[in-house]
Every structure is written in C-alpha cells, then in structure tokens.
Amino acid sequence: MTLLTESEKTQLDQHGFLLLERLISADTTARLRERSLALAEAEQKAGKGHSYLANDSAQRVWNLVDKGEIFEEAIQQPKMLAAMEYLLGADCTLSSFTVNVLYPSAPDAGLHIDYPLSGLPPPRPNFPMVANSVWFLDDWTLENGATSCVPGSHRRLEALPEPYVAYDDELQICGPRGSVLIVNGAIWHGSSENRTNEPRVGLLGFFCRSILKPQQAHLELVSDDVISRATPTLRRLLGFDSLPNMND
C-alpha cells in the first residue's frame, strides 16, 4: 500500500517540506505532550536539562526511544516513516528523537540547515541526506513559535541562510496539534519567537541515510528491555540492520 500520494511526493521534491495535518490522534497527542513536559521538568530538577537559546528559553530531552513505550510506538508512525523512506531510502535510520520545548519569550532561532549538511563544503549533495519530522503537540501558530522555512531552498546547494535575515520568500508553517511536518534537512528552516505565556511543545524525529553516523549511538543508549521487545522496524531504525551478523 502506498502511504504517500504523488502530490505529497511532489510537495517534498519541489518545496522541501510536507505538512501532514492531524496525523496523530488527539488522545495520543495529549499523552505525548504530558509525558514530554514531565521528562523536561524531571531533567531540569535533576540538573541535567539541555537548555539552549537566550536565557535558557528552550529545552531538549534526548534519547526518547528509551524513555517510554509511547515514544517507541510514535517513531514507527507509518505515514511519517513512508515520507522518510521516500526521501532517504527504505533502509534509513533514526538519527535522534527528542522533545523540543519553546518556553515563553523564547526568541527566533534563526534559519539553518541540519547536521551534518551545515558542516559540508559547497556544493552540498543534490539529494536528501537527512530529514526531520516535527511533531506538533500544541497548535503551531504565528504567536507561539511556528516553524519558519524558505520553500525550495534545499536546492540552493552553494548558499547558506544568513542568521536573522528575513527573506522575501520565507513563510511560517502553522497547523493544528497532532500534525507532523516533514522537512528535508537541507531546507532553510528554524523555530520562530514564542510570544505567548505558554510553552510550545513538540517532538523532533530526525532521520538519516543509513550510510551516515546518527546523532545518537542508539545501540549504546537504548536499554536491553527496549531492544528485546523492538519490532523489526524499530530495530532497523536503531541501526541493527547497519551492522553485519546482528540480525540472525
């Protein structure tokens, strides 16, 4: 069964992003948000919070596959995976899976392209190497930090975005909670300012081609319990299929 339509594939090819509205059920979205905020709070209290942006106004929680079965299930969402496999190949792997919280007053993060493309000399590859899935656990609005992007910029192989420059063709992608935004890692993109009094909560499921080194060493970080119950799909995403003699 083909999960991506030809129109959706064209959107990814031409514009570099695809918004899958309300892909995740309301109940699952609410449970993901609750668990994400609980993890963020626990890491802050333990002095292990990974904060960034000015005044520590944004926070990441890493290694989600090892932090609850709800995340193990989420990262295998069929249509999201179909988009990743279309961009990165049927053997693509998970690079990292994180909570991303923008707290009130979090500033515009500026446009960027994703690791490791940002470190490559031009011209960069003319085919996708990495891609992100941005999970909207809140409504994404113009006020709370909606994702900014420049459509088609993944084809600008020689150029990089200038920090904090507003481009004429830049837009902000808004959508209802439960949506998932698929982003070619080469497109110019970034979070915008959260001007509300509430945190904007999302997940980032970041994928790479199997020939690339993931951001996180899943086989070292993920517990034996998770690996023992992992589906074939999850085992492949964690990198087992990238290693010889590991699948017997």
Backbone as numpy.savetxt, mean C-alpha at the origin, in Angstrom:
# Nx Ny Nz CAx CAy CAz Cx Cy Cz
-11.52 -17.37 -13.84 -12.36 -16.17 -13.84 -11.48 -14.93 -13.84
-11.79 -13.98 -14.73 -11.05 -12.73 -14.81 -11.64 -11.74 -13.83
-10.85 -11.31 -12.85 -11.34 -10.40 -11.83 -11.19 -8.94 -12.22
-10.26 -8.64 -13.12 -10.09 -7.27 -13.59 -10.70 -7.13 -14.98
-11.47 -6.09 -15.19 -12.04 -5.84 -16.50 -10.98 -5.21 -17.41
-11.24 -5.24 -18.70 -10.32 -4.60 -19.63 -10.23 -3.11 -19.37
-11.35 -2.50 -18.98 -11.35 -1.08 -18.65 -10.46 -0.79 -17.45
-10.50 -1.66 -16.45 -9.66 -1.47 -15.26 -8.18 -1.64 -15.60
-7.87 -2.59 -16.46 -6.48 -2.77 -16.89 -5.99 -1.54 -17.65
-6.85 -1.00 -18.50 -6.49 0.20 -19.25 -6.25 1.38 -18.32
-7.08 1.50 -17.29 -6.90 2.56 -16.30 -5.51 2.45 -15.65
-5.12 1.25 -15.27 -3.80 1.05 -14.67 -2.68 1.36 -15.66
-2.84 0.91 -16.89 -1.81 1.13 -17.89 -1.63 2.61 -18.22
-2.74 3.29 -18.44 -2.68 4.67 -18.92 -2.46 5.68 -17.80
-3.16 5.51 -16.70 -3.15 6.52 -15.64 -2.27 6.14 -14.45
-1.99 4.85 -14.27 -1.10 4.44 -13.19 -1.78 4.19 -11.87
-3.10 4.28 -11.83 -3.82 4.00 -10.59 -5.21 3.49 -10.92
-5.84 2.84 -9.94 -7.19 2.31 -10.10 -7.87 2.31 -8.74
-9.01 2.97 -8.63 -9.77 3.00 -7.39 -10.86 1.93 -7.45
-10.79 0.98 -6.52 -11.80 -0.07 -6.40 -12.71 0.31 -5.24
-13.82 0.94 -5.54 -14.69 1.49 -4.50 -15.43 0.39 -3.75
-15.46 0.55 -2.41 -16.21 -0.35 -1.52 -15.86 -1.82 -1.77
-14.60 -2.10 -1.98 -14.17 -3.48 -2.22 -14.28 -4.32 -0.95
-14.09 -3.70 0.20 -14.08 -4.40 1.49 -15.40 -4.13 2.20
-15.99 -5.16 2.80 -17.28 -5.01 3.48 -17.17 -4.01 4.63
-18.30 -3.43 5.00 -18.33 -2.45 6.08 -17.86 -3.07 7.39
-18.29 -4.31 7.66 -17.90 -4.97 8.90 -16.40 -5.22 8.95
-15.84 -5.74 7.87 -14.40 -6.01 7.84 -13.61 -4.71 7.94
-14.07 -3.67 7.25 -13.40 -2.38 7.32 -13.37 -1.85 8.75
-14.50 -1.96 9.45 -14.56 -1.48 10.83 -13.62 -2.28 11.73
-13.56 -3.59 11.53 -12.68 -4.42 12.36 -11.21 -4.14 12.05
-10.89 -3.93 10.79 -9.52 -3.58 10.43 -9.11 -2.25 11.06
-10.03 -1.28 11.03 -9.71 0.03 11.61 -9.50 -0.07 13.12
-10.39 -0.78 13.80 -10.27 -0.93 15.25 -8.94 -1.60 15.61
-8.61 -2.67 14.92 -7.37 -3.38 15.21 -6.15 -2.52 14.88
-6.22 -1.76 13.81 -5.10 -0.91 13.41 -4.81 0.16 14.45
-5.85 0.82 14.94 -5.66 1.86 15.95 -5.16 1.26 17.26
-5.64 0.07 17.61 -5.18 -0.59 18.83 -3.69 -0.91 18.74
-3.24 -1.39 17.59 -1.82 -1.68 17.41 -0.98 -0.41 17.48
-1.47 0.65 16.83 -0.73 1.92 16.85 -0.59 2.45 18.27
-1.68 2.40 19.03 -1.64 2.88 20.41 -0.71 2.03 21.26
-0.77 0.71 21.09 0.07 -0.19 21.88 1.55 0.06 21.60
1.91 0.27 20.34 3.31 0.51 20.02 3.79 1.85 20.56
2.90 2.85 20.55 3.27 4.14 21.13 3.53 4.00 22.63
2.62 3.32 23.33 2.77 3.16 24.78 4.02 2.37 25.14
4.41 1.45 24.27 5.60 0.64 24.52 6.88 1.35 24.10
6.75 2.56 23.58 7.91 3.30 23.12 8.50 2.78 21.83
7.69 2.03 21.06 8.18 1.42 19.83 7.47 1.96 18.59
6.72 3.05 18.76 5.97 3.58 17.64 6.88 4.12 16.54
6.55 3.82 15.30 7.30 4.34 14.15 6.55 5.57 13.64
6.97 6.73 14.12 6.33 7.99 13.74 7.16 8.70 12.68
6.50 9.51 11.87 7.19 10.28 10.85 6.37 11.53 10.54
6.84 12.35 9.65 6.31 13.68 9.34 6.51 14.62 10.52
6.24 15.90 10.31 6.47 16.92 11.33 5.66 16.62 12.59
6.30 16.82 13.75 5.66 16.62 15.05 5.14 15.20 15.24
5.78 14.24 14.58 5.37 12.83 14.70 3.88 12.67 14.44
3.40 13.36 13.41 1.96 13.42 13.15 1.44 12.28 12.27
2.31 11.36 11.91 1.90 10.17 11.17 2.62 8.97 11.77
2.00 7.80 11.63 2.56 6.60 12.26 2.35 5.39 11.36
3.36 4.52 11.34 3.27 3.23 10.66 3.31 2.11 11.70
2.62 1.03 11.43 2.75 -0.22 12.17 3.12 -1.28 11.14
4.26 -1.93 11.34 4.82 -2.84 10.36 4.45 -4.30 10.66
4.73 -5.14 9.67 4.64 -6.60 9.82 3.24 -7.05 10.21
2.24 -6.55 9.51 0.85 -6.85 9.88 0.49 -8.31 9.72
1.13 -9.01 8.81 0.79 -10.42 8.62 0.96 -11.20 9.92
1.84 -10.73 10.79 2.11 -11.41 12.05 1.32 -10.80 13.22
0.35 -9.93 12.92 -0.32 -9.20 14.00 -1.84 -9.36 13.97
-2.29 -10.53 13.51 -3.71 -10.81 13.53 -4.17 -11.52 12.28
-5.01 -12.54 12.46 -5.50 -13.31 11.31 -6.30 -12.45 10.35
-6.90 -11.37 10.85 -7.67 -10.50 9.97 -6.78 -9.90 8.89
-5.50 -9.66 9.22 -4.57 -9.12 8.24 -4.08 -10.21 7.28
-3.92 -11.42 7.79 -3.56 -12.55 6.91 -4.62 -12.71 5.82
-5.87 -12.61 6.21 -6.97 -12.75 5.25 -7.04 -11.56 4.31
-6.86 -10.36 4.86 -7.02 -9.15 4.06 -6.03 -9.10 2.90
-4.78 -9.46 3.16 -3.76 -9.30 2.13 -3.94 -10.30 0.98
-4.87 -11.23 1.13 -5.18 -12.17 0.05 -6.47 -11.80 -0.69
-6.97 -10.58 -0.50 -8.21 -10.16 -1.15 -8.11 -10.40 -2.66
-9.02 -11.15 -3.25 -8.82 -11.63 -4.62 -8.69 -10.53 -5.68
-9.55 -9.53 -5.66 -9.47 -8.53 -6.72 -8.25 -7.64 -6.56
-7.92 -7.30 -5.33 -6.70 -6.54 -5.09 -5.49 -7.31 -5.61
-5.44 -8.62 -5.31 -4.32 -9.44 -5.78 -4.30 -9.55 -7.30
-5.48 -9.62 -7.90 -5.53 -9.69 -9.37 -4.90 -8.45 -9.99
-5.13 -7.30 -9.38 -4.52 -6.06 -9.88 -3.01 -6.10 -9.73
-2.55 -6.59 -8.58 -1.10 -6.68 -8.35 -0.45 -7.66 -9.32
-1.10 -8.78 -9.55 -0.55 -9.78 -10.46 -0.56 -9.28 -11.90
-1.56 -8.48 -12.25 -1.57 -7.88 -13.59 -0.37 -6.96 -13.77
-0.06 -6.17 -12.75 1.04 -5.23 -12.85 2.41 -5.89 -12.70
2.52 -6.87 -11.79 3.83 -7.35 -11.34 4.11 -8.81 -11.65
3.15 -9.50 -12.26 3.35 -10.90 -12.58 2.69 -11.82 -11.58
2.35 -13.02 -12.02 1.62 -13.97 -11.18 2.43 -14.45 -9.99
3.75 -14.25 -10.02 4.59 -14.68 -8.90 5.02 -13.52 -8.01
4.32 -12.39 -8.10 4.70 -11.23 -7.29 4.64 -11.57 -5.80
5.40 -10.83 -5.01 5.47 -11.09 -3.58 5.12 -9.84 -2.79
4.82 -10.07 -1.51 4.52 -8.97 -0.60 5.82 -8.33 -0.15
5.92 -7.02 -0.33 7.10 -6.30 0.14 6.93 -5.86 1.59
5.77 -5.30 1.92 5.45 -4.94 3.30 3.95 -4.72 3.41
3.44 -4.85 4.63 2.02 -4.61 4.90 1.96 -3.83 6.20
1.45 -2.60 6.14 1.54 -1.70 7.28 0.23 -0.96 7.51
0.03 -0.57 8.78 -0.96 0.44 9.13 -0.34 1.80 8.83
-1.15 2.72 8.33 -0.69 4.09 8.10 -1.74 5.04 8.67
-1.37 5.75 9.74 -2.29 6.68 10.40 -1.79 8.11 10.20
-2.65 8.97 9.68 -2.39 10.41 9.65 -3.19 11.04 10.78
-2.50 11.56 11.77 -3.18 12.21 12.88 -3.56 13.64 12.50
-4.47 14.27 13.27 -4.83 15.66 12.97 -3.59 16.55 12.85
-3.62 17.42 11.86 -2.54 18.37 11.55 -1.35 17.73 10.85
-1.45 16.45 10.48 -0.37 15.86 9.67 -0.24 16.64 8.37
0.98 17.08 8.02 1.13 17.91 6.83 1.12 17.10 5.54
1.04 17.81 4.44 1.22 17.21 3.12 2.58 16.52 3.08
2.60 15.27 2.66 3.86 14.51 2.65 4.70 14.78 1.41
4.13 15.45 0.42 4.86 15.69 -0.82 4.80 14.49 -1.75
4.91 14.77 -3.03 4.87 13.71 -4.03 6.19 12.95 -4.07
6.10 11.65 -4.33 7.29 10.81 -4.41 6.98 9.61 -5.29
8.00 8.83 -5.61 7.81 7.49 -6.18 8.35 6.49 -5.17
7.94 5.24 -5.29 8.20 4.28 -4.23 9.58 3.63 -4.33
10.03 3.14 -3.17 11.23 2.32 -3.04 11.05 1.04 -3.87
12.07 0.57 -4.59 13.42 1.13 -4.72 13.58 2.02 -5.94
12.48 2.35 -6.62 12.56 3.14 -7.84 13.19 4.49 -7.59
12.93 5.05 -6.40 13.44 6.38 -6.09 14.96 6.43 -6.04
15.60 5.26 -5.88 17.06 5.22 -5.82 17.73 4.81 -7.12
16.94 4.54 -8.15 17.51 4.08 -9.42 17.91 5.27 -10.30
18.99 5.14 -11.05 19.35 6.20 -12.00 18.39 6.20 -13.18
18.12 7.36 -13.77 17.26 7.40 -14.95 18.01 6.88 -16.17
17.28 6.37 -17.15 15.83 6.19 -17.13 15.43 4.95 -16.32
14.35 5.08 -15.58 13.85 3.95 -14.80 13.13 2.95 -15.71
12.88 1.73 -15.23 12.21 0.72 -16.07 10.87 1.23 -16.60
10.54 0.81 -17.82 9.29 1.25 -18.43 8.16 0.26 -18.20
8.33 -0.60 -17.21 7.27 -1.54 -16.82 7.20 -1.53 -15.29
6.06 -1.91 -14.69 5.91 -1.83 -13.24 6.87 -2.77 -12.51
7.49 -2.24 -11.47 8.38 -3.03 -10.62 7.79 -3.22 -9.22
7.10 -2.22 -8.73 6.45 -2.26 -7.42 5.09 -1.59 -7.54
4.19 -1.94 -6.63 2.86 -1.32 -6.62 2.31 -1.35 -5.20
1.46 -0.38 -4.90 0.89 -0.26 -3.57 -0.63 -0.43 -3.63
-1.17 -1.03 -2.59 -2.62 -1.03 -2.40 -2.90 -0.19 -1.15
-3.67 0.86 -1.34 -3.99 1.80 -0.26 -5.42 1.51 0.19
-5.57 1.04 1.41 -6.86 0.62 1.93 -7.49 1.75 2.72
-8.67 2.19 2.30 -9.36 3.30 2.96 -10.18 2.75 4.14
-9.66 2.87 5.34 -10.42 2.45 6.52 -11.27 3.59 7.07
-11.10 4.76 6.51 -11.99 5.91 6.70 -12.37 6.41 5.31
-13.38 7.27 5.24 -13.62 7.97 3.99 -12.38 8.81 3.67
-11.92 8.77 2.43 -10.81 9.62 1.98 -11.42 10.90 1.44
-11.10 12.05 2.04 -11.70 13.32 1.65 -10.61 14.36 1.37
-11.02 15.49 0.81 -10.09 16.58 0.58 -9.57 17.17 1.88
-10.31 16.94 2.97 -9.94 17.54 4.25 -9.03 16.65 5.09
-9.09 15.32 4.92 -8.39 14.45 5.87 -7.15 13.74 5.32
-6.67 14.17 4.17 -5.41 13.60 3.69 -5.52 12.67 2.51
-6.50 12.90 1.65 -6.68 12.05 0.47 -5.37 11.95 -0.33
-5.19 10.82 -0.98 -3.97 10.57 -1.74 -3.89 11.47 -2.96
-2.78 12.19 -3.09 -2.52 13.01 -4.27 -1.75 12.18 -5.29
-1.99 12.44 -6.56 -1.20 11.78 -7.60 -1.23 12.59 -8.88
-0.30 12.31 -9.76 -0.24 12.92 -11.08 -0.48 11.81 -12.10
-1.68 11.73 -12.68 -1.99 10.64 -13.61 -0.99 10.57 -14.76
-0.59 9.36 -15.08 0.32 9.15 -16.19 1.79 9.41 -15.90
2.10 9.87 -14.68 3.49 10.23 -14.37 4.40 9.02 -14.28
3.83 7.81 -14.23 4.68 6.60 -14.22 5.42 6.42 -15.53
5.02 7.18 -16.55 5.72 7.10 -17.83 6.81 8.17 -17.97
6.99 9.00 -16.96 8.03 10.03 -16.99 9.32 9.42 -16.42
9.99 8.63 -17.23 11.07 7.77 -16.75 12.33 8.54 -16.38
12.47 9.76 -16.88 13.68 10.55 -16.62 13.51 11.53 -15.46
12.27 11.79 -15.06 12.01 12.87 -14.12 11.57 12.35 -12.76
11.74 13.19 -11.74 11.21 12.95 -10.40 10.40 14.17 -9.98
9.39 13.98 -9.14 8.61 15.14 -8.69 9.45 16.04 -7.79
9.24 17.34 -7.92 9.88 18.28 -7.01 9.06 18.36 -5.73
9.72 18.32 -4.57 8.98 18.33 -3.30 8.11 19.57 -3.14
6.88 19.34 -2.75 5.95 20.40 -2.37 5.69 21.40 -3.50
5.73 20.90 -4.72 5.34 21.68 -5.89 3.96 21.20 -6.32
3.05 22.14 -6.56 1.71 21.78 -7.04 1.74 21.72 -8.57
1.44 20.55 -9.11 1.44 20.37 -10.56 0.03 20.59 -11.12
-0.02 21.14 -12.32 -1.31 21.45 -12.92 -2.17 20.21 -13.11
-1.55 19.07 -13.37 -2.31 17.84 -13.61 -2.42 16.97 -12.36
-2.06 17.49 -11.20 -2.17 16.75 -9.94 -3.62 16.69 -9.49
-4.03 15.57 -8.94 -5.37 15.45 -8.39 -5.33 14.71 -7.07
-6.42 14.82 -6.30 -6.56 14.09 -5.04 -7.65 13.05 -5.21
-7.36 11.83 -4.77 -8.27 10.71 -4.96 -9.07 10.52 -3.69
-10.35 10.80 -3.76 -11.27 10.64 -2.63 -12.12 9.39 -2.86
-12.63 8.83 -1.77 -13.48 7.65 -1.91 -14.01 7.20 -0.57
-15.03 6.36 -0.59 -15.64 5.89 0.66 -14.79 4.84 1.35
-14.97 4.74 2.66 -14.27 3.71 3.43 -14.60 2.33 2.86
-13.63 1.45 2.92 -13.78 0.13 2.31 -13.25 0.05 0.89
-12.83 1.20 0.34 -12.25 1.21 -1.00 -10.77 0.86 -0.92
-10.23 0.38 -2.05 -8.80 0.09 -2.15 -8.27 0.76 -3.42
-7.24 1.56 -3.25 -6.61 2.26 -4.36 -5.35 1.50 -4.77
-5.29 1.09 -6.02 -4.11 0.42 -6.56 -3.24 1.48 -7.23
-1.96 1.51 -6.86 -1.06 2.56 -7.34 0.22 1.94 -7.89
0.50 2.17 -9.16 1.80 1.82 -9.72 2.86 2.60 -8.93
3.88 1.92 -8.42 4.86 2.58 -7.57 5.65 3.67 -8.25
5.59 3.74 -9.58 6.33 4.76 -10.32 5.53 6.04 -10.51
4.25 6.03 -10.17 3.45 7.23 -10.32 3.82 8.22 -9.21
3.77 9.50 -9.50 4.04 10.52 -8.48 2.82 10.59 -7.57
3.03 10.32 -6.29 1.90 10.25 -5.37 2.34 10.59 -3.95
1.37 10.82 -3.07 1.66 11.09 -1.67 0.40 11.47 -0.93
0.46 11.42 0.40 -0.70 11.82 1.20 -0.75 13.34 1.32
-1.94 13.88 1.45 -2.11 15.32 1.62 -2.38 15.64 3.09
-2.59 16.89 3.40 -2.72 17.34 4.79 -4.02 16.86 5.43
-3.94 16.44 6.68 -5.14 16.11 7.45 -5.56 17.35 8.23
-6.59 18.02 7.75 -7.06 19.26 8.38 -8.25 19.02 9.31
-8.53 17.77 9.63 -9.65 17.45 10.51 -9.16 17.21 11.93
-10.09 16.92 12.81 -9.76 16.62 14.21 -9.73 15.12 14.49
-9.76 14.31 13.45 -9.79 12.86 13.60 -8.63 12.22 12.84
-8.12 11.09 13.33 -7.08 10.39 12.56 -7.66 9.81 11.29
-6.86 9.80 10.24 -7.25 9.13 8.99 -6.46 7.84 8.92
-7.19 6.72 8.94 -6.57 5.41 9.10 -6.62 4.63 7.79
-5.49 4.06 7.42 -5.44 3.23 6.23 -4.44 2.11 6.39
-4.42 1.24 5.41 -3.42 0.18 5.31 -2.66 0.36 4.00
-1.41 -0.05 4.00 -0.60 -0.04 2.79 -0.09 -1.45 2.54
-0.65 -2.10 1.54 -0.16 -3.41 1.11 0.74 -3.21 -0.10
2.04 -3.29 0.13 3.04 -2.95 -0.88 3.61 -4.24 -1.47
3.63 -4.34 -2.80 4.03 -5.56 -3.50 5.19 -5.28 -4.45
5.95 -6.32 -4.77 7.07 -6.18 -5.70 7.16 -7.40 -6.60
7.88 -7.24 -7.69 8.19 -8.40 -8.52 9.05 -9.37 -7.72
8.95 -10.64 -8.06 9.64 -11.67 -7.27 11.15 -11.55 -7.35
11.67 -10.83 -8.34 13.12 -10.67 -8.47 13.68 -9.62 -7.53
12.81 -8.85 -6.87 13.25 -7.78 -5.98 13.27 -8.23 -4.53
14.12 -7.60 -3.76 14.17 -7.85 -2.32 13.04 -7.07 -1.65
12.18 -7.74 -0.89 11.09 -7.03 -0.20 11.63 -6.07 0.87
10.78 -5.11 1.26 11.14 -4.21 2.35 11.34 -4.96 3.66
10.54 -5.98 3.89 10.62 -6.73 5.13 10.94 -8.20 4.86
11.76 -8.79 5.72 12.16 -10.19 5.59 11.11 -11.06 6.27
10.04 -11.36 5.54 8.89 -12.04 6.14 9.26 -13.39 6.75
10.15 -14.12 6.11 10.48 -15.46 6.60 11.21 -15.41 7.93
11.78 -14.26 8.26 12.40 -14.08 9.57 11.44 -13.47 10.58
10.49 -12.68 10.12 9.62 -11.92 11.01 8.32 -12.63 11.36
7.81 -13.43 10.42 6.50 -14.04 10.61 6.64 -15.30 11.47
5.72 -15.48 12.41 5.80 -16.58 13.36 5.52 -17.93 12.69
5.98 -18.98 13.35 5.73 -20.33 12.85 4.23 -20.64 12.80
3.47 -20.09 13.73 2.02 -20.32 13.74 1.38 -19.79 12.47
1.78 -18.59 12.06 1.23 -18.01 10.84 1.62 -18.85 9.63
2.87 -19.24 9.57 3.35 -20.03 8.43 2.66 -21.39 8.37
2.42 -21.99 9.52 1.83 -23.33 9.54 0.40 -23.33 9.01
-0.32 -22.23 9.19 -1.71 -22.19 8.71 -1.86 -21.40 7.41
-0.75 -20.95 6.85 -0.81 -20.12 5.65 -1.34 -20.90 4.46
-2.18 -20.24 3.69 -2.65 -20.81 2.44 -1.51 -20.81 1.42
-1.64 -21.58 0.33 -0.61 -21.50 -0.71 -0.40 -20.07 -1.22
-1.48 -19.31 -1.31 -1.35 -17.92 -1.76 -0.51 -17.10 -0.79
-0.81 -17.22 0.50 -0.06 -16.44 1.48 1.40 -16.88 1.52
1.65 -18.17 1.42 3.04 -18.65 1.41 3.80 -18.05 0.23
3.15 -17.99 -0.91 3.81 -17.38 -2.07 4.07 -15.90 -1.83
3.09 -15.19 -1.25 3.28 -13.76 -0.99 4.40 -13.51 0.00
4.59 -14.43 0.94 5.65 -14.28 1.94 7.03 -14.64 1.40
7.09 -15.21 0.21 8.37 -15.47 -0.42 8.82 -16.90 -0.47
7.97 -17.84 -0.05 8.40 -19.23 -0.06 8.67 -19.73 -1.47
7.91 -19.27 -2.44 8.11 -19.74 -3.81 9.35 -19.14 -4.46
9.99 -18.18 -3.78 11.21 -17.59 -4.31 12.44 -18.38 -3.90
12.24 -19.39 -3.06 13.37 -20.16 -2.53 13.33 -21.59 -3.04
14.47 -22.18 -3.39 14.48 -23.56 -3.87 14.22 -24.54 -2.73
13.55 -25.63 -3.06 13.37 -26.75 -2.13 12.58 -26.38 -0.88
11.75 -25.34 -0.96 10.98 -24.93 0.21 9.52 -25.32 0.09
9.12 -25.91 -1.03 7.70 -26.16 -1.26 7.34 -27.64 -1.24
8.28 -28.49 -0.89 8.00 -29.93 -0.88 7.33 -30.34 0.42
